[in-house]
mmCIF file of C-alpha atoms in Angstrom:
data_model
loop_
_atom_site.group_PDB
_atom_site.id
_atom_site.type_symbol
_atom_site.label_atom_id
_atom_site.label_comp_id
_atom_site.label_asym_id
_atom_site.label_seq_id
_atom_site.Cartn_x
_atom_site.Cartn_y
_atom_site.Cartn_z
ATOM 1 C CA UNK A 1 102.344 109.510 104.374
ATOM 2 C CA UNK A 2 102.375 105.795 103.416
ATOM 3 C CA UNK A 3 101.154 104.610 100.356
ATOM 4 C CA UNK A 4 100.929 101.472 98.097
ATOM 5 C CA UNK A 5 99.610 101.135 94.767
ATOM 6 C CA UNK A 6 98.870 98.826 92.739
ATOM 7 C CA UNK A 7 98.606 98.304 89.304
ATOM 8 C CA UNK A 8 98.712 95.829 86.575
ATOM 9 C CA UNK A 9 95.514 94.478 86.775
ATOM 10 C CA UNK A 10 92.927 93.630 84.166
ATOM 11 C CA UNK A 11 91.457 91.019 81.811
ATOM 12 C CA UNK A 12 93.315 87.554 81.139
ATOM 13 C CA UNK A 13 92.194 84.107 79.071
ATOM 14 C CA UNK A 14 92.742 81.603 81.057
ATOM 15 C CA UNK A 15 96.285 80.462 81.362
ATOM 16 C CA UNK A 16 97.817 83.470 80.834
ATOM 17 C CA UNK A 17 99.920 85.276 82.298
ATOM 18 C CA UNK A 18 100.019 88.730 83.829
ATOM 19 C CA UNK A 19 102.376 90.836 86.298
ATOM 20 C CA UNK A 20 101.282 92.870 89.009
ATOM 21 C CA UNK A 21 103.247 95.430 90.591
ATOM 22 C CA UNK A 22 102.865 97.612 93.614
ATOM 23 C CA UNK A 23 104.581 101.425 94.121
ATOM 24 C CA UNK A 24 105.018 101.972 97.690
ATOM 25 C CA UNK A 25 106.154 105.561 99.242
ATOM 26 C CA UNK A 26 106.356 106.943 102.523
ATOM 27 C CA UNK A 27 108.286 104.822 104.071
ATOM 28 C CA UNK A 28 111.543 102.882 104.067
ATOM 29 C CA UNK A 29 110.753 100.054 101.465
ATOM 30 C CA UNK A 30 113.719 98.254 102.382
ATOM 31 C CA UNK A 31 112.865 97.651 106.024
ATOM 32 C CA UNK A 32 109.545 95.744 105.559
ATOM 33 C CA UNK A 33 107.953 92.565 105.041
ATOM 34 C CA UNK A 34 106.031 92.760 102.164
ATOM 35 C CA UNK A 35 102.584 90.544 101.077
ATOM 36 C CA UNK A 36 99.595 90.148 98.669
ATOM 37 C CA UNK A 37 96.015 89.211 99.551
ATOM 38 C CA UNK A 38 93.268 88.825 97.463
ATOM 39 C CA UNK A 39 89.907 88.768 97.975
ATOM 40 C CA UNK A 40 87.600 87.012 94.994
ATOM 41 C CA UNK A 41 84.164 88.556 94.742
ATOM 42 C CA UNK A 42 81.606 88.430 97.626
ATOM 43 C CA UNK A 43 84.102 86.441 99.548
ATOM 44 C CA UNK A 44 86.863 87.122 102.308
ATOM 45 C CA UNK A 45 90.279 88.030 102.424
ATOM 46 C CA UNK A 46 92.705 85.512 101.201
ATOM 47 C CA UNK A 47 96.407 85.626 101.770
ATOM 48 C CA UNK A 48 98.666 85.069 98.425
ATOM 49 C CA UNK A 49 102.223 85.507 99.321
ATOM 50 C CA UNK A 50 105.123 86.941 101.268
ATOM 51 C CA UNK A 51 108.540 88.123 100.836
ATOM 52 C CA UNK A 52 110.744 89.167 103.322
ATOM 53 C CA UNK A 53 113.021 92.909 103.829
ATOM 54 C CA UNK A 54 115.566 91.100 101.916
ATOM 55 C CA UNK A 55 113.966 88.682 99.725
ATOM 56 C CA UNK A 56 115.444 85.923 101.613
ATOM 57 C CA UNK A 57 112.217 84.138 102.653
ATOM 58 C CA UNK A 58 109.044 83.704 100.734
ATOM 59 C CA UNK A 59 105.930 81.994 101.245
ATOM 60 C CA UNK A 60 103.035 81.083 98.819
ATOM 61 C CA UNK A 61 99.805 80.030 99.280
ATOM 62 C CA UNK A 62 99.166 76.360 98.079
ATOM 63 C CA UNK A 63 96.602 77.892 95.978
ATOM 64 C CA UNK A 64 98.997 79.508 93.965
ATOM 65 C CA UNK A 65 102.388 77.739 94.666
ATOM 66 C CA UNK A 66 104.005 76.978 91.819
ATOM 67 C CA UNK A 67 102.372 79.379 89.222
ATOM 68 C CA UNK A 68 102.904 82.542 91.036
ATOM 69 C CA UNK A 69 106.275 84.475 92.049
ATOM 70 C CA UNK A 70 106.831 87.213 94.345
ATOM 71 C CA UNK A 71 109.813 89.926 93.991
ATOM 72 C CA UNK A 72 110.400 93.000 95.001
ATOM 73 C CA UNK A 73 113.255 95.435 94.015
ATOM 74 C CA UNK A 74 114.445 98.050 97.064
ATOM 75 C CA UNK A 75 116.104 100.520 95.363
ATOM 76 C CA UNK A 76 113.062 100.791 93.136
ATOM 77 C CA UNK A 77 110.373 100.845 96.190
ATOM 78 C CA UNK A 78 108.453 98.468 94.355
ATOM 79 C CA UNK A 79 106.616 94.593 95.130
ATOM 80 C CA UNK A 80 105.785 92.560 92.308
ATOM 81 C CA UNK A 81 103.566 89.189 91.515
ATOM 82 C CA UNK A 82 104.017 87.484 88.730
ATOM 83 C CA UNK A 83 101.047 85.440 87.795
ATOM 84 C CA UNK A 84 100.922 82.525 85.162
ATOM 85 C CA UNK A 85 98.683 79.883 83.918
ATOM 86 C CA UNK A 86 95.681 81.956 85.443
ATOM 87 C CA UNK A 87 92.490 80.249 86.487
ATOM 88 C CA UNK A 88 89.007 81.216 86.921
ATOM 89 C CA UNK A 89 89.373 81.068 90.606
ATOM 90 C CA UNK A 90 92.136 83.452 90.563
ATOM 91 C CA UNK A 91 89.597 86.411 89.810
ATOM 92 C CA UNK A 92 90.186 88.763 92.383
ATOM 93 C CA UNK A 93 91.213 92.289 93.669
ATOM 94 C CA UNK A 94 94.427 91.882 94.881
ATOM 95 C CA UNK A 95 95.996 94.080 97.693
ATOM 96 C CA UNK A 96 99.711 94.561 98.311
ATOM 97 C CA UNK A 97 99.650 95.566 102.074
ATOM 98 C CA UNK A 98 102.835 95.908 104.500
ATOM 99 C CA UNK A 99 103.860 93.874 107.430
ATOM 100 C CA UNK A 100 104.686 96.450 110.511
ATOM 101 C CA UNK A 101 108.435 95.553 111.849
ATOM 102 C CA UNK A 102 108.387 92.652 114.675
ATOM 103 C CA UNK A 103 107.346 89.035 114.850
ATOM 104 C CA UNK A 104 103.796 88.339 114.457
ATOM 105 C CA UNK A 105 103.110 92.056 113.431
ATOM 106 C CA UNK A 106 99.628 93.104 111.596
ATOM 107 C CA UNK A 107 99.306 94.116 107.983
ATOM 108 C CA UNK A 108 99.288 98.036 108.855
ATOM 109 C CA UNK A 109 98.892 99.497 105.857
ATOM 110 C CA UNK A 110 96.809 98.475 102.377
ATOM 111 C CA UNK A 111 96.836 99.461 99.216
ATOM 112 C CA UNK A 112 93.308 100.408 96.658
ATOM 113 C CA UNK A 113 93.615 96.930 95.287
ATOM 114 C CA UNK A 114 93.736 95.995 91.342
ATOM 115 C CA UNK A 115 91.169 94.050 89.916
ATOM 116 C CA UNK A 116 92.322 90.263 87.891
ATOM 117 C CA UNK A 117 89.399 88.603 86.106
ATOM 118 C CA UNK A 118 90.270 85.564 84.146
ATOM 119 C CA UNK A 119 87.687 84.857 81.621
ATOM 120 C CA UNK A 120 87.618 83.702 78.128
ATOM 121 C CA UNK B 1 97.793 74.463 108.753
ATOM 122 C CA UNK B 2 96.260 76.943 111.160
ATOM 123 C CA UNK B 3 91.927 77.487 111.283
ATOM 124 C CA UNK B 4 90.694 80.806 112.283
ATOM 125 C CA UNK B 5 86.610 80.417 112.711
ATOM 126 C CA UNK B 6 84.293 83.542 112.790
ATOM 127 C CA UNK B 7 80.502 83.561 112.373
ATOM 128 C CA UNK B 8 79.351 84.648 109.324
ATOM 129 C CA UNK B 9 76.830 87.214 110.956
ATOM 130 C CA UNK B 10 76.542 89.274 114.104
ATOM 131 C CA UNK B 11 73.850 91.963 114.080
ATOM 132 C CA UNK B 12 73.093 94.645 116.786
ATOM 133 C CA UNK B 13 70.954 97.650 117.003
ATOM 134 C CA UNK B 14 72.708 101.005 117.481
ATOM 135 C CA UNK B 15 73.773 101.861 120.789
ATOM 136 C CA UNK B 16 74.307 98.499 122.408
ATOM 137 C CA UNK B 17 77.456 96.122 122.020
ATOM 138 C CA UNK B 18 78.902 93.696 119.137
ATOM 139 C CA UNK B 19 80.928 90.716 119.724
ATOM 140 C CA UNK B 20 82.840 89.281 117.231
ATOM 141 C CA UNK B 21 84.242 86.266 117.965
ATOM 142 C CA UNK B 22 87.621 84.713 116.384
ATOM 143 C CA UNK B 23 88.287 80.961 117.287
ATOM 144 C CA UNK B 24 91.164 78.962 116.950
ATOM 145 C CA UNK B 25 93.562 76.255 118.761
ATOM 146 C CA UNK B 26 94.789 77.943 121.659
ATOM 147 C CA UNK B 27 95.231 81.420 120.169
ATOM 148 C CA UNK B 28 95.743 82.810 123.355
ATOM 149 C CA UNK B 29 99.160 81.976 122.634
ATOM 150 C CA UNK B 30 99.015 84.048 119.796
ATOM 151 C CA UNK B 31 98.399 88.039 118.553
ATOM 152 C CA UNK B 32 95.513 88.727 116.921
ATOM 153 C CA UNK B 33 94.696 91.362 114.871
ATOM 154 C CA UNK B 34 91.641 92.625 113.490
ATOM 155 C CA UNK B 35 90.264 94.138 110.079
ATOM 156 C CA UNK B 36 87.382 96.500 109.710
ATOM 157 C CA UNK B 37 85.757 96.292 105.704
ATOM 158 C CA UNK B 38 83.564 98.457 103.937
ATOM 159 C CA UNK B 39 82.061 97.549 100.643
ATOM 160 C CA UNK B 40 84.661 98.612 98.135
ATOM 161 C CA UNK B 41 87.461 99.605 100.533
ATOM 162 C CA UNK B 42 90.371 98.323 101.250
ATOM 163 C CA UNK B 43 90.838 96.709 104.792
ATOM 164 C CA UNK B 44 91.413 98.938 107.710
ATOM 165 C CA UNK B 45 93.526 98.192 110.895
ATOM 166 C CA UNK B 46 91.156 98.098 114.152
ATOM 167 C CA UNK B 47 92.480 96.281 116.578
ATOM 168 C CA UNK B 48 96.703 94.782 116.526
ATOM 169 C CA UNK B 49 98.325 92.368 119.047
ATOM 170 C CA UNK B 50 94.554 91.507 120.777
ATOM 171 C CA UNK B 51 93.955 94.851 122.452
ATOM 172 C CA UNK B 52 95.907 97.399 120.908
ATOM 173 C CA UNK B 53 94.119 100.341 119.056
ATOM 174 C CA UNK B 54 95.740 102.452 115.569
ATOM 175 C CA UNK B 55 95.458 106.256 116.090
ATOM 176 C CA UNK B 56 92.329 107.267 114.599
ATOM 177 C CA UNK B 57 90.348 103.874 115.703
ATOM 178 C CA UNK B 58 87.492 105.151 118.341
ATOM 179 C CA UNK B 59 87.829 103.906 122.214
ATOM 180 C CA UNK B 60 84.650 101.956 121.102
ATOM 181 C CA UNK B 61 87.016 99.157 119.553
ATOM 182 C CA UNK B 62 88.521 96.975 121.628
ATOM 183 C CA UNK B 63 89.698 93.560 121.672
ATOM 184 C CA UNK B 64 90.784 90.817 123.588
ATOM 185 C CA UNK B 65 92.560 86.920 123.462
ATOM 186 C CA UNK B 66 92.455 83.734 125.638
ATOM 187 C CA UNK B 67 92.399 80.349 125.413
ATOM 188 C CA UNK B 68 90.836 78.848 122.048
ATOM 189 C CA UNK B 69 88.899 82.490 121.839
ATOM 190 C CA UNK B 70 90.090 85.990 120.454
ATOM 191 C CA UNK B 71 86.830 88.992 120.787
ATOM 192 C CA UNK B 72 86.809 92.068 118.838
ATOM 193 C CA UNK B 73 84.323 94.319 120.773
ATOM 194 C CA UNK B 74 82.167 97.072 119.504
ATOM 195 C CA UNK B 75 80.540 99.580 122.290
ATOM 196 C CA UNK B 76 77.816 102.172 121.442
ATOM 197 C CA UNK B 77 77.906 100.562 117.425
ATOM 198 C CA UNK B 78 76.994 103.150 115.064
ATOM 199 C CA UNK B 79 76.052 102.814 111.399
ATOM 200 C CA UNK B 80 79.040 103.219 110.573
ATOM 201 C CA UNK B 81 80.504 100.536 112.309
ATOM 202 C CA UNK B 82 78.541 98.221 109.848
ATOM 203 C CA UNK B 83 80.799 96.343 107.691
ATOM 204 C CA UNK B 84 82.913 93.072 107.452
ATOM 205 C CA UNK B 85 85.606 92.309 110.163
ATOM 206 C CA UNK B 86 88.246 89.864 110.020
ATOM 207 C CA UNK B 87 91.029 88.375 112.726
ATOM 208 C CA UNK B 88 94.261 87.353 111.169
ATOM 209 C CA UNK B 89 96.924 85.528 112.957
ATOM 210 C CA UNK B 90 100.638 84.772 112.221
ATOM 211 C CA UNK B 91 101.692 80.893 112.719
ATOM 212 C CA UNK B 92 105.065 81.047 113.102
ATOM 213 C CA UNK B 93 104.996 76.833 112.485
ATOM 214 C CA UNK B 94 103.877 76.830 109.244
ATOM 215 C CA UNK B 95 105.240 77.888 105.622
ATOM 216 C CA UNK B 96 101.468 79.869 105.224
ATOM 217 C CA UNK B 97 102.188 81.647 107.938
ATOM 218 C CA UNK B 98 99.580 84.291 107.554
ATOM 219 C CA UNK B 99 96.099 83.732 108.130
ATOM 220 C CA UNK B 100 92.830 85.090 107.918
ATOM 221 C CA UNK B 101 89.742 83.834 109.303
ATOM 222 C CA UNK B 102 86.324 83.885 106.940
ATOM 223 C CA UNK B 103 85.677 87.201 107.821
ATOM 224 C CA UNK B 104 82.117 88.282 109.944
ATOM 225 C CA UNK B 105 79.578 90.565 108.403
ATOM 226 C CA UNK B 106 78.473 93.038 111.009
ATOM 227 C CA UNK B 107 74.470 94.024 110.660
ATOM 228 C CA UNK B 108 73.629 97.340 112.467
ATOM 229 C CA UNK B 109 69.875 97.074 112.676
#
């Protein structure tokens, strides 16, 4: 069975810093396109970030360009955002969630989501 | 970088059939995939490359993509079926290549 979890989440100050990493199982790790997507309270989905099977392409959002970093790390199964100088508007559950394999493929499976509020 | 429009709002009563429209600059020349979400939930998989259904996803969902117009169809909506439904795209041109539109709250009546 496929899973991804999340964690890391939680209460920030603004411009801090936090990491948040997702466990995925099931599945060969190694063999998918990874992404986040957020969704900020009583609004829609948002798309954050993407890495690649291999790490070799990544894409931000130019919400968060520049102050976020995706990773991952195969042989651990494991996706990662790194999130600094945090802002309000970056108060969100955020989803890890998996590309299925071919151009143009949906987001096939989600994870619960982990909860970011920055607030002072 | 690439627009995906959805109306806020469709309501239905139950039996009878939702449209949920997803529009965009000739997205017939693209797949489309659609998101079912319930309050609290995580999203769900309904409908991948326009028509396609996931195992588990009733015959009622169904979907379809031409011109500047992608449809997620609902037949026979149930209570159930209420929730908030988005169409995401990939735009191979861009360096945000992923993208949702605003997402459409479904009313069942």
């Amino acid at each position: 069975e496929v899973q991804l979890v999340e964690s890391g989440g939680g209460l920030v100050q603004p411009g801090g810093s936090l990491r948040l990493s997702c466990a995925a199982s099931g599945f060969t790790f190694s063999s998918y396109s990874m992404n986040w997507v957020r969704q900020a309270p009583g609004k829609g989905l948002e798309w954050v970030s993407y890495i690649s099977s291999s790490s070799s392409t990544i894409y931000y959002a130019d919400s968060v360009k520049g102050r976020f970093t995706i990773s991952r790390d195969n042989a651990k199964n494991s996706l990662y955002l790194q999130m600094n100088s945090l802002r309000a508007e970056d108060t969100a559950v955020y989803y890890c969630a998996r590309f299925e394999v071919g151009v143009g493929a949906p987001l096939d499976y989600w994870g619960q989501g982990t909860l970011v509020t920055v607030s002072s | 970088s690439y627009v995906l429009t959805q109306p806020p709002s469709v309501s239905v009563a139950p039996g009878k059939t939702a449209r949920i429209t997803c529009g965009g600059n000739n997205i017939g020349s693209k797949s489309v995939h659609w998101y079912q979400q319930k309050p609290g939930q995580a999203p769900v998989l309904v409908i991948y490359y326009d028509s396609d259904r996931p195992s588990g996803i009733p015959e009622r969902f169904s979907g379809s993509n031409s011109g500047n117009t992608a449809t997620l169809t609902i037949s026979r909506v149930e209570a159930g079926d209420e929730a908030d439904y988005y169409c995401q795209v990939w735009d191979s041109s861009s360096d945000h290549p992923v993208v949702f539109g605003g997402g459409t709250k479904l009313t069942v009546l």
